[in-house]
Coordinates of C-alpha atoms and ligand atoms in Angstrom, one line a residue:
X26 CA 95.0 49.0 -205.9
X27 CA 91.8 47.4 -206.6
X28 CA 91.2 43.5 -206.2
X29 CA 95.0 42.5 -205.1
X30 CA 96.2 39.5 -206.6
X31 CA 96.3 37.2 -203.5
X32 CA 99.6 35.3 -201.9
X33 CA 97.5 31.8 -201.6
X34 CA 98.2 29.9 -198.5
X35 CA 97.9 26.3 -199.2
X36 CA 96.6 24.8 -195.9
X37 CA 98.3 21.4 -195.7
X38 CA 96.3 20.2 -192.4
X39 CA 98.1 22.4 -189.7
X40 CA 96.4 25.2 -187.9
X41 CA 99.7 27.4 -189.3
X42 CA 97.8 28.5 -192.4
X43 CA 95.7 31.1 -190.5
X44 CA 98.9 32.3 -188.9
X45 CA 101.3 32.3 -192.4
X46 CA 98.2 34.2 -194.0
X47 CA 98.3 36.5 -191.1
X48 CA 102.1 37.2 -191.2
X49 CA 101.8 37.9 -194.7
X50 CA 99.0 40.6 -194.2
X51 CA 101.2 41.8 -191.7
X52 CA 103.9 42.5 -194.1
X53 CA 101.3 44.6 -195.7
X54 CA 100.3 41.9 -198.7
X55 CA 97.2 40.7 -199.6
X56 CA 96.6 36.8 -198.6
X57 CA 93.9 34.2 -198.8
X58 CA 93.9 30.4 -197.6
X59 CA 93.0 27.6 -199.7
X60 CA 92.4 23.9 -199.9
X61 CA 95.5 21.9 -200.9
X62 CA 93.3 19.8 -203.3
X63 CA 92.9 22.5 -205.6
X64 CA 94.0 21.7 -209.4
X65 CA 96.9 23.9 -210.7
X66 CA 94.6 25.6 -213.1
X67 CA 92.0 26.4 -210.3
X68 CA 94.9 28.1 -208.3
X69 CA 96.2 29.8 -211.4
X70 CA 92.5 31.4 -212.1
X71 CA 92.7 32.9 -208.6
X72 CA 95.8 35.0 -210.2
X73 CA 97.7 34.4 -207.1
X74 CA 101.0 36.7 -206.9
X75 CA 102.8 33.9 -204.8
X76 CA 102.0 30.7 -203.3
X77 CA 102.9 29.6 -199.7
X78 CA 102.7 25.8 -198.9
X79 CA 102.1 25.3 -195.1
X80 CA 103.2 23.1 -192.4
X81 CA 100.8 19.9 -191.7
X82 CA 101.3 16.9 -189.3
X83 CA 101.8 14.2 -191.8
X84 CA 105.1 12.6 -193.7
X85 CA 105.0 13.1 -197.6
X86 CA 105.5 9.8 -198.0
X87 CA 102.5 8.2 -196.1
X88 CA 99.7 7.4 -198.9
X89 CA 97.0 9.8 -197.2
X90 CA 99.5 12.6 -196.4
X91 CA 98.2 15.9 -198.2
X92 CA 99.4 16.3 -201.8
X93 CA 99.4 19.3 -204.0
X94 CA 98.9 19.5 -207.8
X95 CA 102.4 19.0 -208.8
X96 CA 101.3 21.4 -211.9
X97 CA 101.3 24.3 -209.2
X98 CA 105.5 24.3 -209.3
X99 CA 105.0 24.9 -213.1
X100 CA 102.9 28.3 -213.1
X101 CA 105.6 30.5 -213.3
X102 CA 104.5 31.7 -209.7
X103 CA 107.0 31.8 -206.8
X104 CA 106.4 29.1 -204.2
X105 CA 107.6 29.3 -200.3
X106 CA 107.1 26.1 -199.0
X107 CA 107.1 25.7 -195.1
X108 CA 108.0 22.6 -193.2
X109 CA 105.7 20.0 -194.8
X110 CA 105.6 22.3 -197.6
X111 CA 109.4 22.3 -197.9
X112 CA 109.4 18.3 -198.1
X113 CA 106.5 18.5 -200.4
X114 CA 108.3 21.0 -202.8
X115 CA 111.7 18.8 -202.6
X116 CA 109.7 15.6 -203.4
X117 CA 108.0 17.0 -205.9
X118 CA 110.7 18.6 -208.1
X119 CA 112.8 15.4 -207.7
X120 CA 114.9 15.8 -204.2
X121 CA 114.8 13.1 -201.4
X122 CA 112.7 13.2 -198.4
X123 CA 113.5 10.9 -195.1
X124 CA 112.8 9.8 -191.9
X125 CA 116.4 10.3 -190.8
X126 CA 115.7 9.6 -187.0
X127 CA 116.6 13.1 -186.1
X128 CA 113.7 14.6 -184.9
X129 CA 113.9 18.4 -184.3
X130 CA 111.2 20.1 -181.9
X131 CA 111.5 23.7 -180.2
X132 CA 114.0 26.2 -180.7
X133 CA 117.0 25.1 -182.9
X134 CA 120.8 26.9 -183.9
X135 CA 120.4 27.6 -187.6
X136 CA 123.7 28.0 -189.7
X137 CA 123.7 30.0 -192.9
X138 CA 125.3 28.7 -196.1
X139 CA 125.7 30.8 -199.3
X140 CA 125.1 33.9 -196.8
X141 CA 121.6 32.6 -196.7
X142 CA 120.9 33.1 -200.4
X143 CA 118.1 35.4 -201.4
X144 CA 115.4 34.2 -198.9
X145 CA 117.6 34.4 -195.7
X146 CA 119.8 37.2 -196.6
X147 CA 118.5 39.3 -193.7
X148 CA 119.6 36.7 -191.0
X149 CA 122.7 36.5 -188.8
X150 CA 125.2 33.7 -190.1
X151 CA 123.8 32.0 -186.8
X152 CA 120.3 32.4 -185.6
X153 CA 117.6 30.6 -183.7
X154 CA 114.3 28.9 -185.2
X155 CA 111.4 27.1 -184.4
X156 CA 111.5 23.6 -185.6
X157 CA 109.3 20.6 -185.6
X158 CA 109.8 17.8 -188.0
X159 CA 110.7 14.2 -188.0
X160 CA 111.5 13.8 -191.9
X161 CA 114.1 15.9 -193.4
X162 CA 115.4 16.7 -197.1
X163 CA 118.4 14.8 -197.6
X164 CA 118.8 15.7 -201.1
X165 CA 117.9 18.8 -202.8
X166 CA 116.3 18.7 -206.6
X167 CA 118.3 20.0 -209.3
X168 CA 119.2 23.6 -209.5
X169 CA 118.7 24.2 -205.9
X170 CA 121.2 25.1 -203.6
X171 CA 121.3 24.8 -199.7
X172 CA 121.1 28.4 -197.8
X173 CA 120.9 26.9 -194.1
X174 CA 121.7 23.8 -192.0
X175 CA 121.2 22.7 -188.7
X176 CA 123.3 20.2 -186.4
X177 CA 120.7 17.7 -187.3
X178 CA 119.9 18.1 -191.0
X179 CA 121.6 19.3 -193.9
X180 CA 118.8 20.9 -195.5
X181 CA 117.0 23.5 -193.3
X182 CA 116.5 25.9 -196.1
X183 CA 117.0 25.7 -200.3
X184 CA 116.0 27.9 -202.9
X185 CA 116.5 28.2 -206.6
X186 CA 115.3 31.7 -207.1
X187 CA 115.5 31.6 -211.1
X188 CA 112.6 29.5 -210.7
X189 CA 110.8 31.1 -207.8
X190 CA 111.3 28.2 -205.4
X191 CA 112.1 28.9 -202.0
X192 CA 111.7 26.5 -198.9
X193 CA 112.4 26.4 -195.1
X194 CA 112.1 23.5 -192.9
X195 CA 111.6 25.8 -189.8
X196 CA 108.5 27.8 -189.2
X197 CA 109.0 31.5 -190.1
X198 CA 105.6 32.1 -188.9
X199 CA 105.8 31.6 -185.5
X200 CA 107.3 34.3 -182.7
X201 CA 109.4 31.8 -181.6
X202 CA 111.5 31.9 -184.5
X203 CA 112.5 35.6 -183.9
X204 CA 113.6 36.8 -187.6
X205 CA 111.0 34.8 -189.2
X206 CA 108.9 37.8 -190.4
X207 CA 112.3 39.1 -192.3
X208 CA 112.2 35.8 -194.3
X209 CA 108.4 36.4 -195.2
X210 CA 109.3 39.7 -196.0
X211 CA 112.3 38.7 -198.4
X212 CA 110.2 36.1 -200.2
X213 CA 107.2 38.5 -200.8
X214 CA 109.0 41.5 -201.4
X215 CA 111.9 40.1 -203.3
X216 CA 110.7 36.7 -204.3
X217 CA 107.2 37.8 -205.5
X218 CA 107.9 41.3 -206.2
X219 CA 105.4 42.8 -204.4
X220 CA 105.0 45.9 -202.7
X221 CA 103.9 46.5 -198.9
X222 CA 100.5 48.1 -200.3
X223 CA 97.9 46.3 -198.0
X224 CA 97.4 49.6 -195.9
X225 CA 94.0 50.4 -194.1
X226 CA 93.4 53.5 -196.5
X227 CA 93.9 50.9 -199.6
X228 CA 91.6 48.5 -198.1
X229 CA 89.1 51.5 -197.4
X230 CA 89.3 52.4 -200.8
X231 CA 89.1 49.4 -202.5
X232 CA 85.8 48.2 -199.9
X233 CA 84.3 51.6 -200.8
X234 CA 84.3 51.1 -204.3
X235 CA 83.4 47.6 -204.0
X236 CA 80.0 48.3 -201.9
X237 CA 79.3 51.3 -204.4
X238 CA 79.6 48.3 -207.3
X239 CA 77.2 45.7 -205.2
X240 CA 74.7 48.0 -203.9
X241 CA 74.3 50.9 -206.7
X242 CA 71.5 53.0 -205.4
X243 CA 69.5 50.9 -203.2
X244 CA 69.0 51.3 -199.7
X245 CA 70.8 49.3 -197.1
X246 CA 70.1 48.5 -193.2
X247 CA 72.8 47.8 -190.6
X248 CA 72.0 46.0 -187.3
X249 CA 74.6 48.0 -185.1
X250 CA 75.7 46.2 -181.7
X251 CA 78.3 48.8 -180.2
X252 CA 80.8 46.2 -181.3
X253 CA 83.7 46.7 -183.1
X254 CA 82.6 44.5 -186.2
X255 CA 79.3 46.2 -186.7
X256 CA 80.7 49.6 -186.2
X257 CA 83.4 49.2 -188.5
X258 CA 81.4 47.7 -191.5
X259 CA 78.5 50.4 -190.9
X260 CA 81.3 53.0 -191.1
X261 CA 82.7 51.8 -194.6
X262 CA 79.3 51.1 -195.9
X263 CA 78.4 54.9 -194.7
X264 CA 81.6 56.3 -196.8
X265 CA 80.6 54.5 -199.7
X266 CA 76.9 55.6 -200.0
X267 CA 76.1 57.9 -197.4
X268 CA 72.4 58.5 -196.2
X269 CA 71.2 54.8 -198.5
X270 CA 72.9 53.4 -195.3
X271 CA 70.2 53.4 -192.0
X272 CA 71.8 51.8 -189.0
X273 CA 69.2 50.0 -186.6
X274 CA 70.7 49.5 -183.0
X275 CA 68.1 47.2 -181.1
X276 CA 68.4 48.0 -177.5
X277 CA 67.6 45.0 -175.7
X278 CA 68.3 46.3 -172.4
X279 CA 71.2 43.9 -171.6
X280 CA 74.0 46.6 -172.7
X281 CA 76.6 47.7 -170.4
X282 CA 76.5 50.9 -168.4
X283 CA 77.0 53.7 -171.2
X284 CA 76.7 51.8 -174.2
X285 CA 73.4 52.8 -175.7
X286 CA 74.6 56.5 -175.1
X287 CA 77.7 55.6 -177.1
X288 CA 76.2 54.3 -179.7
X289 CA 74.0 57.3 -180.3
X290 CA 76.6 60.0 -179.8
X291 CA 79.3 58.0 -182.2
X292 CA 76.7 57.1 -184.9
X293 CA 74.0 59.5 -184.7
X294 CA 75.7 62.9 -183.3
X295 CA 79.6 62.1 -184.3
X296 CA 79.3 60.6 -187.9
X297 CA 75.6 61.7 -188.8
X298 CA 74.6 58.4 -189.9
X299 CA 70.6 57.8 -189.8
X300 CA 70.2 55.9 -186.9
X301 CA 67.2 54.1 -185.4
X302 CA 67.2 53.3 -181.9
X303 CA 64.8 51.0 -180.7
X304 CA 64.5 50.6 -177.2
X305 CA 63.2 47.4 -176.6
X306 CA 64.1 46.5 -172.9
X307 CA 60.8 45.8 -172.0
X308 CA 59.6 43.6 -174.4
X309 CA 63.0 41.3 -174.0
X310 CA 62.3 41.5 -170.4
X311 CA 58.9 40.4 -170.4
X312 CA 59.9 37.4 -172.6
X313 CA 62.8 36.5 -170.3
X314 CA 60.7 36.6 -167.1
X315 CA 61.1 33.5 -165.2
X316 CA 63.6 31.9 -167.6
X317 CA 66.6 30.4 -165.9
X318 CA 68.0 28.1 -168.4
X319 CA 70.8 29.6 -170.1
X320 CA 70.1 28.3 -173.6
X321 CA 66.6 29.1 -173.5
X322 CA 67.7 32.6 -172.4
X323 CA 70.1 32.9 -175.5
X324 CA 67.1 31.4 -177.9
X325 CA 64.5 34.0 -176.5
X326 CA 66.9 36.9 -177.3
X327 CA 67.8 35.7 -180.5
X328 CA 64.1 35.3 -181.5
X329 CA 63.2 38.7 -179.8
X330 CA 66.0 40.5 -181.7
X331 CA 65.1 39.4 -185.0
X332 CA 61.2 40.3 -184.5
X333 CA 62.1 43.8 -183.5
X334 CA 64.7 43.8 -186.6
X335 CA 61.9 42.6 -189.0
X336 CA 59.7 45.4 -187.7
X337 CA 62.1 48.0 -188.4
X338 CA 62.9 46.6 -191.9
X339 CA 59.2 46.7 -192.6
X340 CA 59.2 50.4 -192.1
X341 CA 62.2 50.4 -195.0
X342 CA 60.5 48.5 -197.7
X343 CA 63.1 49.9 -200.2
X344 CA 65.8 48.1 -198.4
X345 CA 67.3 45.6 -200.4
X346 CA 70.7 45.0 -198.4
X347 CA 71.9 44.0 -194.8
X348 CA 75.3 44.6 -193.8
X349 CA 77.0 41.9 -191.7
X350 CA 80.3 42.0 -190.0
X351 CA 81.6 38.6 -190.9
X352 CA 85.4 38.5 -190.9
X353 CA 88.0 36.4 -192.6
X354 CA 88.5 33.6 -189.8
X355 CA 84.5 32.8 -190.1
X356 CA 84.9 32.4 -193.7
X357 CA 87.7 30.2 -193.3
X358 CA 86.0 28.1 -190.6
X359 CA 83.3 27.5 -192.4
X360 CA 84.8 27.0 -196.3
X361 CA 88.3 25.3 -195.4
X362 CA 88.3 21.7 -196.0
X363 CA 91.4 20.9 -193.7
X364 CA 91.8 23.7 -191.4
X365 CA 90.6 23.0 -187.7
X366 CA 87.0 23.5 -187.6
X367 CA 86.5 25.6 -184.5
X368 CA 83.2 26.9 -184.2
X369 CA 82.5 30.1 -182.3
X370 CA 79.6 31.3 -180.6
X371 CA 76.3 32.5 -182.5
X372 CA 75.9 36.4 -182.2
X373 CA 72.7 37.7 -181.7
X374 CA 71.7 39.5 -184.4
X375 CA 71.6 36.7 -187.1
X376 CA 69.2 37.3 -190.2
X377 CA 65.4 37.1 -190.4
X378 CA 65.1 34.1 -192.4
X379 CA 62.0 35.5 -194.0
X380 CA 63.0 38.8 -194.9
X381 CA 64.9 38.6 -198.6
X382 CA 68.3 40.6 -198.1
X383 CA 71.3 40.3 -199.9
X384 CA 74.3 40.4 -197.7
X385 CA 76.9 43.4 -197.6
X386 CA 80.2 41.8 -196.1
X387 CA 82.5 44.4 -196.2
X388 CA 85.0 43.0 -193.6
X389 CA 84.8 39.3 -195.3
X390 CA 88.5 39.5 -196.1
X391 CA 89.8 41.2 -192.9
X392 CA 91.3 39.4 -189.9
X393 CA 90.4 41.2 -186.6
X394 CA 93.7 43.4 -186.1
X395 CA 93.0 44.8 -189.6
X396 CA 89.2 45.7 -188.7
X397 CA 90.5 47.5 -185.8
X398 CA 93.2 49.2 -188.2
X399 CA 90.5 50.3 -190.4
X400 CA 88.3 51.5 -187.6
X401 CA 90.8 53.9 -186.4
X402 CA 91.7 55.1 -189.7
X403 CA 88.1 55.8 -190.1
X404 CA 88.0 57.8 -186.8
X405 CA 86.2 55.2 -185.0
X406 CA 86.8 56.2 -181.5
X407 CA 89.4 53.9 -179.4
X408 CA 87.0 52.7 -176.9
X409 CA 84.9 51.0 -179.4
X410 CA 88.3 50.2 -181.7
X411 CA 89.6 48.5 -178.7
X412 CA 86.4 47.0 -177.0
X413 CA 87.1 44.0 -175.5
X414 CA 84.8 41.1 -176.8
X415 CA 81.3 40.9 -175.3
X416 CA 78.5 38.4 -175.8
X417 CA 75.5 39.1 -178.0
X418 CA 72.9 38.2 -175.5
X419 CA 74.8 40.8 -173.2
X420 CA 74.5 40.4 -169.5
X421 CA 71.9 38.3 -169.8
X422 CA 74.7 35.4 -169.8
X423 CA 76.4 36.8 -166.7
X424 CA 73.2 36.3 -164.6
X425 CA 73.0 32.9 -163.4
X426 CA 69.4 33.0 -162.6
X427 CA 66.4 35.2 -163.9
X428 CA 67.0 38.2 -166.2
X429 CA 65.0 40.9 -164.5
X430 CA 65.6 44.7 -164.1
X431 CA 67.1 44.2 -160.5
X432 CA 69.8 41.6 -161.2
X433 CA 70.5 43.5 -164.2
X434 CA 71.2 46.7 -162.4
X435 CA 73.3 44.5 -159.9
X436 CA 75.8 43.0 -162.6
X437 CA 75.8 46.2 -164.8
X438 CA 77.1 48.0 -161.6
X439 CA 79.3 45.6 -160.7
X440 CA 80.8 45.3 -164.0
X441 CA 81.1 48.9 -164.4
X442 CA 83.3 48.8 -161.5
X443 CA 85.6 46.5 -162.9
X444 CA 85.7 48.1 -166.0
X445 CA 86.5 51.5 -164.7
X446 CA 89.4 49.9 -162.2
X447 CA 90.8 47.8 -165.3
X448 CA 90.9 51.2 -167.3
X449 CA 92.4 53.2 -164.6
X450 CA 95.7 50.5 -164.1
X451 CA 95.8 50.5 -168.0
X452 CA 94.7 46.7 -167.8
X453 CA 92.5 46.8 -170.8
X454 CA 94.8 45.7 -173.2
X455 CA 96.7 42.8 -171.1
X456 CA 93.2 41.5 -170.1
X457 CA 91.0 39.6 -173.0
X458 CA 87.8 40.2 -170.8
X459 CA 87.6 41.4 -167.6
X460 CA 83.7 41.7 -166.3
X461 CA 81.3 40.2 -163.2
X462 CA 78.9 37.3 -163.2
X463 CA 76.0 37.9 -160.8
X464 CA 74.8 34.8 -158.8
X465 CA 71.4 35.7 -158.5
X466 CA 69.9 32.3 -157.3
X467 CA 72.7 32.6 -154.4
X468 CA 72.4 34.6 -151.3
X469 CA 75.2 34.5 -148.4
X470 CA 75.1 36.2 -144.9
X471 CA 77.1 39.3 -144.6
X472 CA 77.7 42.1 -141.8
X473 CA 77.3 45.7 -142.8
X474 CA 77.3 48.5 -140.1
X475 CA 75.2 47.0 -137.4
X476 CA 73.3 44.4 -139.5
X477 CA 73.5 41.6 -141.0
X478 CA 72.7 41.1 -144.7
X479 CA 71.9 38.3 -147.1
X480 CA 72.5 39.4 -150.6
X481 CA 73.8 37.8 -153.7
X482 CA 77.6 37.3 -154.4
X483 CA 79.4 38.5 -157.7
X484 CA 82.2 36.6 -159.5
X485 CA 84.7 38.9 -160.9
X486 CA 86.3 37.2 -164.1
X487 CA 89.4 38.4 -165.9
X488 CA 91.0 36.5 -168.5
X489 CA 94.2 36.4 -170.7
X490 CA 93.8 34.9 -174.3
X491 CA 95.0 35.1 -177.8
X492 CA 91.9 33.9 -179.6
X493 CA 89.3 32.6 -176.5
X494 CA 89.8 28.9 -177.2
X495 CA 92.1 28.7 -174.5
X496 CA 92.3 31.3 -171.9
X497 CA 94.2 32.1 -168.3
X498 CA 92.7 33.9 -165.4
X499 CA 94.6 37.3 -165.0
X500 CA 96.9 37.5 -162.2
X501 CA 95.6 41.1 -161.3
X502 CA 97.1 43.0 -158.6
X503 CA 96.1 42.6 -155.3
X504 CA 95.5 46.3 -154.9
X505 CA 93.3 46.1 -158.1
X506 CA 91.3 43.4 -156.7
X507 CA 91.0 44.9 -153.2
X508 CA 89.7 48.3 -154.8
X509 CA 87.2 46.2 -157.1
X510 CA 86.1 44.4 -154.2
X511 CA 85.5 47.2 -151.5
X512 CA 84.0 49.5 -154.2
X513 CA 81.3 46.9 -155.4
X514 CA 80.2 46.2 -151.8
X515 CA 80.0 49.9 -151.2
X516 CA 78.7 51.0 -154.3
X517 CA 75.8 48.2 -155.8
X518 CA 73.0 47.8 -153.6
X519 CA 72.1 44.1 -153.0
X520 CA 75.6 42.5 -153.2
X521 CA 77.7 41.9 -150.2
X522 CA 80.3 39.2 -151.3
X523 CA 82.7 39.4 -153.9
X524 CA 84.9 36.3 -155.4
X525 CA 87.7 36.0 -157.7
X526 CA 87.5 33.2 -160.3
X527 CA 90.8 31.4 -160.5
X528 CA 89.8 28.7 -163.3
X529 CA 91.3 28.6 -166.7
X530 CA 90.0 27.4 -169.7
X531 CA 89.8 24.4 -170.1
X532 CA 88.3 23.1 -168.1
X533 CA 86.3 26.1 -167.2
X534 CA 84.8 28.5 -170.1
X535 CA 85.2 32.2 -170.1
X536 CA 81.6 33.1 -169.3
X537 CA 79.4 31.2 -166.7
X538 CA 76.6 30.5 -168.7
Ligands
LIG620 P1 83.3 30.8 -173.6 O1 82.3 31.1 -172.3 O2 82.7 29.6 -174.4 O3 83.4 32.2 -174.4 O4 84.4 30.2 -173.2 C1 84.1 32.3 -175.4 C2 84.2 33.4 -175.8 O5 82.7 34.1 -176.8 C3 81.9 34.8 -176.1 N1 80.8 34.2 -175.9 C4 79.6 34.7 -176.9 N2 79.6 35.7 -177.9 N3 77.3 35.3 -178.3 C5 78.5 35.9 -178.3 O6 78.5 36.6 -179.5 C6 77.1 34.3 -176.9 O7 76.0 33.6 -176.6 C7 78.8 34.3 -176.7 N4 78.9 33.2 -175.2 C8 80.1 33.6 -175.0 C9 82.7 35.1 -174.9 O8 82.4 36.3 -174.1 C10 84.1 34.6 -174.8 O9 84.9 35.9 -175.6

């Protein structure tokens, strides 16, 4: 299965495009997001197996509402229109769209007609779907039949299977439409005639082939962080080219308890990948000495990382390629014209600018959950595959104040306890992140045994989230909080107070710095 033909998701201005693309992947079909202003021939050049028109906030008859090239409907490629895409299809093919004054928003009752036709055949005769629209299709284009209605609108879904045209006013991609995935599958498997073959093992096979083609017999370097993306990228490249790959683990001394050992154990001893472990804690701490401004800390760590990496690279003069764990959402965010451009934090481990490497990006087409599935398939241990996000600058952003050996020991010790307790309770999957922040500049009075103490507080931070853009503080069980607090005070020297952060994001952020 080399270079699968994609299902193209045309982004019409809502954030739903990414969700649609993910649902298609969950049905084990390869999908890509494209801008709506591609011409029909540009679309055809990508050899799509199907096209999905996303929802969008506009009205199809507004002059600046996004349009698609009407030639797209003449390519002989099956099309599924969703919400705005449904109206666009109707308008382009001669139907009517109007503001009926019958807005529908939220969970809505759907009644099938014509037994749901081809597209909705798996739905019960009445079902619940998620709606969000003001306009509605009032007359279907010639050749179409109506396959569902609601109390408010006569055309909740329509199709013309002979021409390969399908459209729904509701949102099958959201979880609030419980049978939405059945609609996606019917379009993909019956409408487009696709097979569910976008599986981890096929992804690996394709990717291995492409990596071999790209790098030939050149030497390749990969900066490992211990996180899931760089780990999976490294394993894929190693599978493709074996010992032509050297992994570099720049140990800045800002990692959590046990992480450097885990990197050595997994990559060096278990997978036998040539690994350079640069123990550079001293260098980083020297540069960080006396620095308390958060952005300065990040900058120093980023720059020092590059310096260390350059030194290793100079010893590998034959290396022409550098592996990067870029994911598909990074590609969409920097490339799409209409998708909301949400910038995430820069990771430590950026490219040395003056070293001339070509990039190998084996995860460029993958969403995070696919990267995890590929990692598991490649035999990566669960502790890495399921690892919670951890900032590139590591524990440095979790010390409010100076990053030095003493403060690192405190925050690392407390963090270790939080993670142990969260794991013991099986709460790792329920929390997006759970960690500690050390207020190194604050001291408060405590009493321990016979004496008074004057030491630092730590803040325990645990949040639930889907994507880190928004987050809520996790309602951890009291008993867990209690155990975390008493263990930290008892086991971590220099900490005499534990507080729990109950701020959501927004207005707070997840990290403190
Ligand atoms: P905030 O604190 O902005 O964090 O709510 C959102 C997500 O980003 C992570 N984060 C970082 N990741 N380098 C990174 O690679 C950084 O400098 C950085 N700062 C925050 C944070 O852990 C959360 O998952």
